[in-house]
Amino acid sequence: MTDAGAATGCTGRDGPMVSRSASAPAVPAPHLHVESVGQGPSLVLLHGFGLHGGLFAPLLPALARHHRVHVVDLPGHGHSDPIEPWTIDAIVAALERAFAAEVRPLAVMGWSLGGVIALSWALAHPGRIRKLALVATSPRFVADDAWPHAMAPQTLARFADELRVAWRLTLQRFLTLQVQGSEAGRATLAALRHQLFARGAPDPGTLAAALRSLADTDLRGAVARIAIPALVVAGERDTLAPPEAAAWLAQALPAAELLRVPGAAHAPFLSHPDAFRDALLDFLADE
């Protein structure tokens, strides 16, 4: 299934070369792992915090019948190299490099952190993306006086402290928060646990930097500029990206529709795969 070099211009483990002056040796760009399968318009899948693109495997047979699906491991996750500094802007730049050979604008599905990156990509490069599917995505993951639809700053700070002390155990506990309240919580948690370290351990420095990026990112004032069609998918019982945040996002985006998945928590594509798959394919069907 892996043929990312042909699809994205990556050239093996070291990726594309960066042009330098004659007096300095060329420095390889960090490798961004992309797996590509299927035929049709391109669809890029971006995963969430601490995981990797392998989590989307159950979706691929159906999606690949209609699309050329590119499954990305974000930098420092899965098979992708870490980058320094790890910021949302740096991730967007890495994605731009990886998909520079794509002639047509892309459809992008982002889950959680991946949704924040997808929104940021659309803002930074308006012509690159033609459709967005935003799953369990919030414009701001930290609460403030004007934004109650998120976790308290103290909760996120405590999570960051625990991540520094025992990141493996903290990640495993984090998975339970993602399925809390879900109708299919036990099976979804088993799927998440199975995938957590299936591509090796994520880079601990990346985890800390990604968490800081989530804490610092606030897209509420910017998303109204994203005029492309968007599907906002919310788990009715999601405690990490509450459905109220998704409803706000769908209202703020000029061309968005909202799908609330009854009984789902933070990973509706795992807990309710049939409803999720059908909605996504319907959203992309006119391509």
PDB file of C-alpha atoms in Angstrom:
ATOM      1  CA  MET A   1       0.000   0.000   0.000  1.00  0.00           C
ATOM      2  CA  THR A   2       2.897   2.350   0.638  1.00  0.00           C
ATOM      3  CA  ASP A   3       3.849   4.370  -2.416  1.00  0.00           C
ATOM      4  CA  ALA A   4       4.103   7.830  -0.915  1.00  0.00           C
ATOM      5  CA  GLY A   5       7.162   8.738  -2.955  1.00  0.00           C
ATOM      6  CA  ALA A   6       5.176   8.650  -6.173  1.00  0.00           C
ATOM      7  CA  ALA A   7       2.210  10.430  -4.658  1.00  0.00           C
ATOM      8  CA  THR A   8       3.896  13.246  -2.768  1.00  0.00           C
ATOM      9  CA  GLY A   9       7.399  13.672  -4.085  1.00  0.00           C
ATOM     10  CA  CYS A  10       9.058  12.191  -0.973  1.00  0.00           C
ATOM     11  CA  THR A  11      12.234  10.344  -1.857  1.00  0.00           C
ATOM     12  CA  GLY A  12      12.749   7.665   0.757  1.00  0.00           C
ATOM     13  CA  ARG A  13      13.644   8.017   4.388  1.00  0.00           C
ATOM     14  CA  ASP A  14      15.456  11.318   3.995  1.00  0.00           C
ATOM     15  CA  GLY A  15      12.731  13.016   1.950  1.00  0.00           C
ATOM     16  CA  PRO A  16      13.377  15.747  -0.631  1.00  0.00           C
ATOM     17  CA  MET A  17      16.621  17.654  -0.576  1.00  0.00           C
ATOM     18  CA  VAL A  18      16.731  21.315   0.371  1.00  0.00           C
ATOM     19  CA  SER A  19      18.621  23.579  -2.011  1.00  0.00           C
ATOM     20  CA  ARG A  20      21.632  25.213  -0.348  1.00  0.00           C
ATOM     21  CA  SER A  21      24.514  27.404  -1.441  1.00  0.00           C
ATOM     22  CA  ALA A  22      27.480  25.822  -3.184  1.00  0.00           C
ATOM     23  CA  SER A  23      29.643  26.192  -0.100  1.00  0.00           C
ATOM     24  CA  ALA A  24      27.270  24.316   2.219  1.00  0.00           C
ATOM     25  CA  PRO A  25      26.290  20.647   1.947  1.00  0.00           C
ATOM     26  CA  ALA A  26      22.670  19.830   1.180  1.00  0.00           C
ATOM     27  CA  VAL A  27      20.612  19.040   4.274  1.00  0.00           C
ATOM     28  CA  PRO A  28      17.794  16.501   3.938  1.00  0.00           C
ATOM     29  CA  ALA A  29      14.364  17.640   5.006  1.00  0.00           C
ATOM     30  CA  PRO A  30      12.799  15.536   7.788  1.00  0.00           C
ATOM     31  CA  HIS A  31      11.006  12.493   6.408  1.00  0.00           C
ATOM     32  CA  LEU A  32       7.212  12.739   6.404  1.00  0.00           C
ATOM     33  CA  HIS A  33       5.670   9.275   6.118  1.00  0.00           C
ATOM     34  CA  VAL A  34       2.675   9.132   3.760  1.00  0.00           C
ATOM     35  CA  GLU A  35       0.884   5.974   2.666  1.00  0.00           C
ATOM     36  CA  SER A  36      -1.232   6.260  -0.484  1.00  0.00           C
ATOM     37  CA  VAL A  37      -3.892   3.913  -1.831  1.00  0.00           C
ATOM     38  CA  GLY A  38      -6.810   4.008  -4.273  1.00  0.00           C
ATOM     39  CA  GLN A  39      -7.702   6.009  -7.345  1.00  0.00           C
ATOM     40  CA  GLY A  40      -9.584   9.251  -7.835  1.00  0.00           C
ATOM     41  CA  PRO A  41      -9.444  12.758  -6.369  1.00  0.00           C
ATOM     42  CA  SER A  42      -6.876  13.097  -3.580  1.00  0.00           C
ATOM     43  CA  LEU A  43      -8.001  12.859   0.039  1.00  0.00           C
ATOM     44  CA  VAL A  44      -5.508  13.501   2.859  1.00  0.00           C
ATOM     45  CA  LEU A  45      -6.108  12.031   6.343  1.00  0.00           C
ATOM     46  CA  LEU A  46      -4.549  13.718   9.403  1.00  0.00           C
ATOM     47  CA  HIS A  47      -4.637  11.939  12.773  1.00  0.00           C
ATOM     48  CA  GLY A  48      -4.795  13.207  16.335  1.00  0.00           C
ATOM     49  CA  PHE A  49      -2.414  13.748  19.242  1.00  0.00           C
ATOM     50  CA  GLY A  50      -0.042  10.911  20.149  1.00  0.00           C
ATOM     51  CA  LEU A  51      -1.265   8.449  17.518  1.00  0.00           C
ATOM     52  CA  HIS A  52      -0.553   7.846  13.806  1.00  0.00           C
ATOM     53  CA  GLY A  53      -2.228   7.336  10.453  1.00  0.00           C
ATOM     54  CA  GLY A  54      -2.638   3.593  10.948  1.00  0.00           C
ATOM     55  CA  LEU A  55      -5.689   4.373  13.048  1.00  0.00           C
ATOM     56  CA  PHE A  56      -7.629   5.094   9.840  1.00  0.00           C
ATOM     57  CA  ALA A  57      -7.082   1.600   8.390  1.00  0.00           C
ATOM     58  CA  PRO A  58     -10.745   0.517   8.816  1.00  0.00           C
ATOM     59  CA  LEU A  59     -11.870   3.426   6.611  1.00  0.00           C
ATOM     60  CA  LEU A  60      -9.484   2.803   3.736  1.00  0.00           C
ATOM     61  CA  PRO A  61     -11.288   0.059   1.747  1.00  0.00           C
ATOM     62  CA  ALA A  62     -14.400   2.204   1.295  1.00  0.00           C
ATOM     63  CA  LEU A  63     -12.564   5.502   0.761  1.00  0.00           C
ATOM     64  CA  ALA A  64     -10.050   4.040  -1.698  1.00  0.00           C
ATOM     65  CA  ARG A  65     -12.817   2.937  -4.059  1.00  0.00           C
ATOM     66  CA  HIS A  66     -13.520   6.595  -4.810  1.00  0.00           C
ATOM     67  CA  HIS A  67     -10.372   8.510  -3.866  1.00  0.00           C
ATOM     68  CA  ARG A  68      -6.606   8.484  -3.894  1.00  0.00           C
ATOM     69  CA  VAL A  69      -6.215   8.413  -0.110  1.00  0.00           C
ATOM     70  CA  HIS A  70      -3.009   9.763   1.450  1.00  0.00           C
ATOM     71  CA  VAL A  71      -2.591   8.755   5.106  1.00  0.00           C
ATOM     72  CA  VAL A  72      -0.074  10.949   6.902  1.00  0.00           C
ATOM     73  CA  ASP A  73       1.954  10.263  10.034  1.00  0.00           C
ATOM     74  CA  LEU A  74       2.449  13.725  11.529  1.00  0.00           C
ATOM     75  CA  PRO A  75       6.063  14.674  12.372  1.00  0.00           C
ATOM     76  CA  GLY A  76       7.330  12.839  15.443  1.00  0.00           C
ATOM     77  CA  HIS A  77       4.478  10.320  15.236  1.00  0.00           C
ATOM     78  CA  GLY A  78       4.435   6.866  13.679  1.00  0.00           C
ATOM     79  CA  HIS A  79       7.089   6.510  10.969  1.00  0.00           C
ATOM     80  CA  SER A  80       7.678  10.249  10.479  1.00  0.00           C
ATOM     81  CA  ASP A  81      10.793  12.020  11.726  1.00  0.00           C
ATOM     82  CA  PRO A  82      10.493  14.681  14.443  1.00  0.00           C
ATOM     83  CA  ILE A  83      10.918  18.305  13.415  1.00  0.00           C
ATOM     84  CA  GLU A  84      12.291  21.241  15.369  1.00  0.00           C
ATOM     85  CA  PRO A  85      10.508  23.373  16.290  1.00  0.00           C
ATOM     86  CA  TRP A  86       7.226  21.436  16.317  1.00  0.00           C
ATOM     87  CA  THR A  87       4.574  24.071  15.643  1.00  0.00           C
ATOM     88  CA  ILE A  88       1.318  24.117  13.706  1.00  0.00           C
ATOM     89  CA  ASP A  89       2.929  26.429  11.142  1.00  0.00           C
ATOM     90  CA  ALA A  90       5.860  24.033  10.720  1.00  0.00           C
ATOM     91  CA  ILE A  91       3.488  21.102  10.210  1.00  0.00           C
ATOM     92  CA  VAL A  92       1.569  23.050   7.555  1.00  0.00           C
ATOM     93  CA  ALA A  93       4.865  23.836   5.802  1.00  0.00           C
ATOM     94  CA  ALA A  94       5.823  20.141   5.883  1.00  0.00           C
ATOM     95  CA  LEU A  95       2.470  19.182   4.368  1.00  0.00           C
ATOM     96  CA  GLU A  96       2.884  21.790   1.653  1.00  0.00           C
ATOM     97  CA  ARG A  97       6.253  20.308   0.738  1.00  0.00           C
ATOM     98  CA  ALA A  98       4.907  16.757   0.762  1.00  0.00           C
ATOM     99  CA  PHE A  99       1.968  17.525  -1.527  1.00  0.00           C
ATOM    100  CA  ALA A 100       3.636  20.094  -3.769  1.00  0.00           C
ATOM    101  CA  ALA A 101       3.284  17.800  -6.801  1.00  0.00           C
ATOM    102  CA  GLU A 102      -0.516  17.646  -6.483  1.00  0.00           C
ATOM    103  CA  VAL A 103      -2.050  19.617  -9.357  1.00  0.00           C
ATOM    104  CA  ARG A 104      -5.637  19.722  -8.073  1.00  0.00           C
ATOM    105  CA  PRO A 105      -6.667  21.101  -4.690  1.00  0.00           C
ATOM    106  CA  LEU A 106      -7.000  18.459  -1.985  1.00  0.00           C
ATOM    107  CA  ALA A 107      -9.805  17.208   0.191  1.00  0.00           C
ATOM    108  CA  VAL A 108      -8.550  16.909   3.781  1.00  0.00           C
ATOM    109  CA  MET A 109      -9.998  15.057   6.756  1.00  0.00           C
ATOM    110  CA  GLY A 110      -8.515  15.992  10.121  1.00  0.00           C
ATOM    111  CA  TRP A 111      -9.298  14.394  13.456  1.00  0.00           C
ATOM    112  CA  SER A 112      -8.824  16.396  16.689  1.00  0.00           C
ATOM    113  CA  LEU A 113      -5.288  17.844  16.462  1.00  0.00           C
ATOM    114  CA  GLY A 114      -5.385  16.872  12.789  1.00  0.00           C
ATOM    115  CA  GLY A 115      -8.489  19.026  12.389  1.00  0.00           C
ATOM    116  CA  VAL A 116      -6.690  22.037  13.852  1.00  0.00           C
ATOM    117  CA  ILE A 117      -3.846  21.435  11.402  1.00  0.00           C
ATOM    118  CA  ALA A 118      -6.325  21.098   8.516  1.00  0.00           C
ATOM    119  CA  LEU A 119      -7.962  24.416   9.419  1.00  0.00           C
ATOM    120  CA  SER A 120      -4.558  26.091   9.706  1.00  0.00           C
ATOM    121  CA  TRP A 121      -3.525  24.639   6.336  1.00  0.00           C
ATOM    122  CA  ALA A 122      -6.653  26.018   4.697  1.00  0.00           C
ATOM    123  CA  LEU A 123      -6.010  29.444   6.238  1.00  0.00           C
ATOM    124  CA  ALA A 124      -2.349  29.570   5.217  1.00  0.00           C
ATOM    125  CA  HIS A 125      -2.854  28.248   1.667  1.00  0.00           C
ATOM    126  CA  PRO A 126      -6.415  29.033   0.556  1.00  0.00           C
ATOM    127  CA  GLY A 127      -6.044  27.463  -2.872  1.00  0.00           C
ATOM    128  CA  ARG A 128      -4.590  24.147  -1.677  1.00  0.00           C
ATOM    129  CA  ILE A 129      -7.722  22.612  -0.130  1.00  0.00           C
ATOM    130  CA  ARG A 130     -11.121  22.253  -1.776  1.00  0.00           C
ATOM    131  CA  LYS A 131     -13.026  20.471   1.023  1.00  0.00           C
ATOM    132  CA  LEU A 132     -12.545  19.954   4.746  1.00  0.00           C
ATOM    133  CA  ALA A 133     -13.903  17.190   6.970  1.00  0.00           C
ATOM    134  CA  LEU A 134     -13.300  18.159  10.598  1.00  0.00           C
ATOM    135  CA  VAL A 135     -13.792  15.362  13.105  1.00  0.00           C
ATOM    136  CA  ALA A 136     -13.912  16.042  16.859  1.00  0.00           C
ATOM    137  CA  THR A 137     -12.283  19.385  16.092  1.00  0.00           C
ATOM    138  CA  SER A 138     -12.481  22.577  18.105  1.00  0.00           C
ATOM    139  CA  PRO A 139     -11.165  26.033  17.223  1.00  0.00           C
ATOM    140  CA  ARG A 140      -9.838  26.203  20.785  1.00  0.00           C
ATOM    141  CA  PHE A 141      -9.177  23.232  23.073  1.00  0.00           C
ATOM    142  CA  VAL A 142      -8.713  25.309  26.249  1.00  0.00           C
ATOM    143  CA  ALA A 143     -11.539  27.110  28.051  1.00  0.00           C
ATOM    144  CA  ASP A 144     -11.552  30.808  28.894  1.00  0.00           C
ATOM    145  CA  ASP A 145     -14.158  33.292  30.120  1.00  0.00           C
ATOM    146  CA  ALA A 146     -15.745  33.540  26.690  1.00  0.00           C
ATOM    147  CA  TRP A 147     -15.265  29.893  25.692  1.00  0.00           C
ATOM    148  CA  PRO A 148     -16.676  27.242  28.054  1.00  0.00           C
ATOM    149  CA  HIS A 149     -16.671  24.472  25.410  1.00  0.00           C
ATOM    150  CA  ALA A 150     -13.251  23.033  26.297  1.00  0.00           C
ATOM    151  CA  MET A 151     -11.099  21.679  29.099  1.00  0.00           C
ATOM    152  CA  ALA A 152      -9.982  23.942  31.924  1.00  0.00           C
ATOM    153  CA  PRO A 153      -6.436  25.367  31.645  1.00  0.00           C
ATOM    154  CA  GLN A 154      -5.545  23.673  34.935  1.00  0.00           C
ATOM    155  CA  THR A 155      -6.570  20.301  33.536  1.00  0.00           C
ATOM    156  CA  LEU A 156      -4.367  20.739  30.488  1.00  0.00           C
ATOM    157  CA  ALA A 157      -1.452  21.914  32.641  1.00  0.00           C
ATOM    158  CA  ARG A 158      -1.800  18.849  34.859  1.00  0.00           C
ATOM    159  CA  PHE A 159      -1.861  16.617  31.791  1.00  0.00           C
ATOM    160  CA  ALA A 160       1.346  18.269  30.548  1.00  0.00           C
ATOM    161  CA  ASP A 161       3.018  17.641  33.927  1.00  0.00           C
ATOM    162  CA  GLU A 162       1.982  13.992  33.873  1.00  0.00           C
ATOM    163  CA  LEU A 163       3.238  13.680  30.308  1.00  0.00           C
ATOM    164  CA  ARG A 164       6.682  14.880  31.383  1.00  0.00           C
ATOM    165  CA  VAL A 165       6.850  12.423  34.292  1.00  0.00           C
ATOM    166  CA  ALA A 166       5.383   9.270  32.677  1.00  0.00           C
ATOM    167  CA  TRP A 167       4.418   9.890  29.081  1.00  0.00           C
ATOM    168  CA  ARG A 168       3.620   6.269  28.167  1.00  0.00           C
ATOM    169  CA  LEU A 169       1.203   5.801  31.054  1.00  0.00           C
ATOM    170  CA  THR A 170      -0.289   9.255  30.488  1.00  0.00           C
ATOM    171  CA  LEU A 171      -0.950   8.497  26.826  1.00  0.00           C
ATOM    172  CA  GLN A 172      -2.675   5.259  27.753  1.00  0.00           C
ATOM    173  CA  ARG A 173      -4.895   7.103  30.233  1.00  0.00           C
ATOM    174  CA  PHE A 174      -5.595   9.732  27.601  1.00  0.00           C
ATOM    175  CA  LEU A 175      -7.143   7.054  25.403  1.00  0.00           C
ATOM    176  CA  THR A 176      -9.787   6.360  28.046  1.00  0.00           C
ATOM    177  CA  LEU A 177     -10.830  10.025  27.960  1.00  0.00           C
ATOM    178  CA  GLN A 178     -11.410   9.754  24.236  1.00  0.00           C
ATOM    179  CA  VAL A 179     -14.025   7.022  24.628  1.00  0.00           C
ATOM    180  CA  GLN A 180     -15.621   8.254  27.852  1.00  0.00           C
ATOM    181  CA  GLY A 181     -19.404   7.995  27.487  1.00  0.00           C
ATOM    182  CA  SER A 182     -19.309   6.330  24.070  1.00  0.00           C
ATOM    183  CA  GLU A 183     -21.863   3.619  23.343  1.00  0.00           C
ATOM    184  CA  ALA A 184     -19.091   1.439  21.923  1.00  0.00           C
ATOM    185  CA  GLY A 185     -16.509   2.558  24.445  1.00  0.00           C
ATOM    186  CA  ARG A 186     -14.918  -0.801  25.196  1.00  0.00           C
ATOM    187  CA  ALA A 187     -14.394  -1.792  21.563  1.00  0.00           C
ATOM    188  CA  THR A 188     -13.193   1.707  20.627  1.00  0.00           C
ATOM    189  CA  LEU A 189     -10.714   1.756  23.490  1.00  0.00           C
ATOM    190  CA  ALA A 190      -9.392  -1.651  22.417  1.00  0.00           C
ATOM    191  CA  ALA A 191      -8.844  -0.334  18.885  1.00  0.00           C
ATOM    192  CA  LEU A 192      -7.037   2.758  20.177  1.00  0.00           C
ATOM    193  CA  ARG A 193      -4.822   0.710  22.496  1.00  0.00           C
ATOM    194  CA  HIS A 194      -3.980  -1.704  19.701  1.00  0.00           C
ATOM    195  CA  GLN A 195      -2.795   1.160  17.502  1.00  0.00           C
ATOM    196  CA  LEU A 196      -1.081   3.345  20.117  1.00  0.00           C
ATOM    197  CA  PHE A 197       2.439   1.923  19.753  1.00  0.00           C
ATOM    198  CA  ALA A 198       1.867  -0.113  16.573  1.00  0.00           C
ATOM    199  CA  ARG A 199       4.307   2.126  14.687  1.00  0.00           C
ATOM    200  CA  GLY A 200       6.693   2.591  17.572  1.00  0.00           C
ATOM    201  CA  ALA A 201       6.562   5.155  20.324  1.00  0.00           C
ATOM    202  CA  PRO A 202       5.927   8.802  19.470  1.00  0.00           C
ATOM    203  CA  ASP A 203       8.756  11.209  20.186  1.00  0.00           C
ATOM    204  CA  PRO A 204       8.340  12.552  23.782  1.00  0.00           C
ATOM    205  CA  GLY A 205       9.571  15.998  22.758  1.00  0.00           C
ATOM    206  CA  THR A 206       6.978  16.041  20.017  1.00  0.00           C
ATOM    207  CA  LEU A 207       4.218  15.193  22.467  1.00  0.00           C
ATOM    208  CA  ALA A 208       5.144  18.111  24.730  1.00  0.00           C
ATOM    209  CA  ALA A 209       5.403  20.516  21.790  1.00  0.00           C
ATOM    210  CA  ALA A 210       2.135  19.319  20.247  1.00  0.00           C
ATOM    211  CA  LEU A 211       0.355  19.812  23.550  1.00  0.00           C
ATOM    212  CA  ARG A 212       1.746  23.353  23.807  1.00  0.00           C
ATOM    213  CA  SER A 213       0.525  24.035  20.284  1.00  0.00           C
ATOM    214  CA  LEU A 214      -2.962  22.855  21.173  1.00  0.00           C
ATOM    215  CA  ALA A 215      -2.929  25.008  24.314  1.00  0.00           C
ATOM    216  CA  ASP A 216      -1.820  28.106  22.393  1.00  0.00           C
ATOM    217  CA  THR A 217      -3.960  27.773  19.253  1.00  0.00           C
ATOM    218  CA  ASP A 218      -7.119  29.840  18.993  1.00  0.00           C
ATOM    219  CA  LEU A 219      -8.734  29.919  15.545  1.00  0.00           C
ATOM    220  CA  ARG A 220     -12.018  31.520  16.566  1.00  0.00           C
ATOM    221  CA  GLY A 221     -11.189  34.829  14.937  1.00  0.00           C
ATOM    222  CA  ALA A 222      -9.926  33.292  11.701  1.00  0.00           C
ATOM    223  CA  VAL A 223     -12.207  30.446  10.613  1.00  0.00           C
ATOM    224  CA  ALA A 224     -14.762  32.760   8.987  1.00  0.00           C
ATOM    225  CA  ARG A 225     -12.195  33.262   6.210  1.00  0.00           C
ATOM    226  CA  ILE A 226     -12.407  29.574   5.199  1.00  0.00           C
ATOM    227  CA  ALA A 227     -15.123  29.612   2.554  1.00  0.00           C
ATOM    228  CA  ILE A 228     -14.681  26.091   1.138  1.00  0.00           C
ATOM    229  CA  PRO A 229     -17.250  23.352   1.861  1.00  0.00           C
ATOM    230  CA  ALA A 230     -16.742  21.742   5.256  1.00  0.00           C
ATOM    231  CA  LEU A 231     -18.261  18.834   7.153  1.00  0.00           C
ATOM    232  CA  VAL A 232     -17.991  19.192  10.939  1.00  0.00           C
ATOM    233  CA  VAL A 233     -18.465  15.856  12.710  1.00  0.00           C
ATOM    234  CA  ALA A 234     -19.165  15.850  16.448  1.00  0.00           C
ATOM    235  CA  GLY A 235     -19.542  12.996  18.878  1.00  0.00           C
ATOM    236  CA  GLU A 236     -22.638  13.681  20.961  1.00  0.00           C
ATOM    237  CA  ARG A 237     -20.779  12.561  24.118  1.00  0.00           C
ATOM    238  CA  ASP A 238     -17.344  13.989  23.361  1.00  0.00           C
ATOM    239  CA  THR A 239     -15.759  15.577  26.453  1.00  0.00           C
ATOM    240  CA  LEU A 240     -12.503  16.679  24.760  1.00  0.00           C
ATOM    241  CA  ALA A 241     -14.090  18.551  21.835  1.00  0.00           C
ATOM    242  CA  PRO A 242     -17.668  18.998  23.049  1.00  0.00           C
ATOM    243  CA  PRO A 243     -20.492  19.093  20.503  1.00  0.00           C
ATOM    244  CA  GLU A 244     -21.123  22.727  21.451  1.00  0.00           C
ATOM    245  CA  ALA A 245     -17.671  23.587  20.093  1.00  0.00           C
ATOM    246  CA  ALA A 246     -18.453  21.736  16.868  1.00  0.00           C
ATOM    247  CA  ALA A 247     -21.773  23.550  16.543  1.00  0.00           C
ATOM    248  CA  TRP A 248     -19.988  26.885  16.976  1.00  0.00           C
ATOM    249  CA  LEU A 249     -17.408  25.889  14.359  1.00  0.00           C
ATOM    250  CA  ALA A 250     -20.049  24.792  11.852  1.00  0.00           C
ATOM    251  CA  GLN A 251     -21.853  28.101  12.334  1.00  0.00           C
ATOM    252  CA  ALA A 252     -18.660  30.164  11.980  1.00  0.00           C
ATOM    253  CA  LEU A 253     -17.453  28.457   8.807  1.00  0.00           C
ATOM    254  CA  PRO A 254     -19.283  30.056   5.835  1.00  0.00           C
ATOM    255  CA  ALA A 255     -20.016  26.793   3.982  1.00  0.00           C
ATOM    256  CA  ALA A 256     -20.195  24.119   6.665  1.00  0.00           C
ATOM    257  CA  GLU A 257     -22.662  21.441   7.657  1.00  0.00           C
ATOM    258  CA  LEU A 258     -22.790  19.789  11.068  1.00  0.00           C
ATOM    259  CA  LEU A 259     -23.142  16.067  11.736  1.00  0.00           C
ATOM    260  CA  ARG A 260     -23.766  15.028  15.345  1.00  0.00           C
ATOM    261  CA  VAL A 261     -23.212  11.310  15.859  1.00  0.00           C
ATOM    262  CA  PRO A 262     -25.529  10.038  18.641  1.00  0.00           C
ATOM    263  CA  GLY A 263     -23.785   7.905  21.252  1.00  0.00           C
ATOM    264  CA  ALA A 264     -20.274   8.746  19.996  1.00  0.00           C
ATOM    265  CA  ALA A 265     -17.437  10.339  21.929  1.00  0.00           C
ATOM    266  CA  HIS A 266     -14.096  11.612  20.570  1.00  0.00           C
ATOM    267  CA  ALA A 267     -13.496   8.930  17.897  1.00  0.00           C
ATOM    268  CA  PRO A 268     -16.779   8.528  15.951  1.00  0.00           C
ATOM    269  CA  PHE A 269     -14.989   6.989  12.951  1.00  0.00           C
ATOM    270  CA  LEU A 270     -14.096   4.034  15.220  1.00  0.00           C
ATOM    271  CA  SER A 271     -17.169   3.800  17.442  1.00  0.00           C
ATOM    272  CA  HIS A 272     -19.753   4.391  14.693  1.00  0.00           C
ATOM    273  CA  PRO A 273     -17.891   3.503  11.485  1.00  0.00           C
ATOM    274  CA  ASP A 274     -20.878   2.939   9.209  1.00  0.00           C
ATOM    275  CA  ALA A 275     -22.592   6.260   9.956  1.00  0.00           C
ATOM    276  CA  PHE A 276     -19.283   8.101   9.771  1.00  0.00           C
ATOM    277  CA  ARG A 277     -18.180   6.485   6.505  1.00  0.00           C
ATOM    278  CA  ASP A 278     -21.502   7.091   4.793  1.00  0.00           C
ATOM    279  CA  ALA A 279     -21.573  10.755   5.833  1.00  0.00           C
ATOM    280  CA  LEU A 280     -18.008  11.342   4.682  1.00  0.00           C
ATOM    281  CA  LEU A 281     -18.554   9.676   1.320  1.00  0.00           C
ATOM    282  CA  ASP A 282     -21.780  11.651   0.798  1.00  0.00           C
ATOM    283  CA  PHE A 283     -19.913  14.879   1.572  1.00  0.00           C
ATOM    284  CA  LEU A 284     -17.192  14.037  -0.957  1.00  0.00           C
ATOM    285  CA  ALA A 285     -19.506  12.453  -3.541  1.00  0.00           C
ATOM    286  CA  ASP A 286     -19.794  15.403  -5.934  1.00  0.00           C
ATOM    287  CA  GLU A 287     -16.067  15.349  -6.719  1.00  0.00           C
TER     288      GLU A 287
END
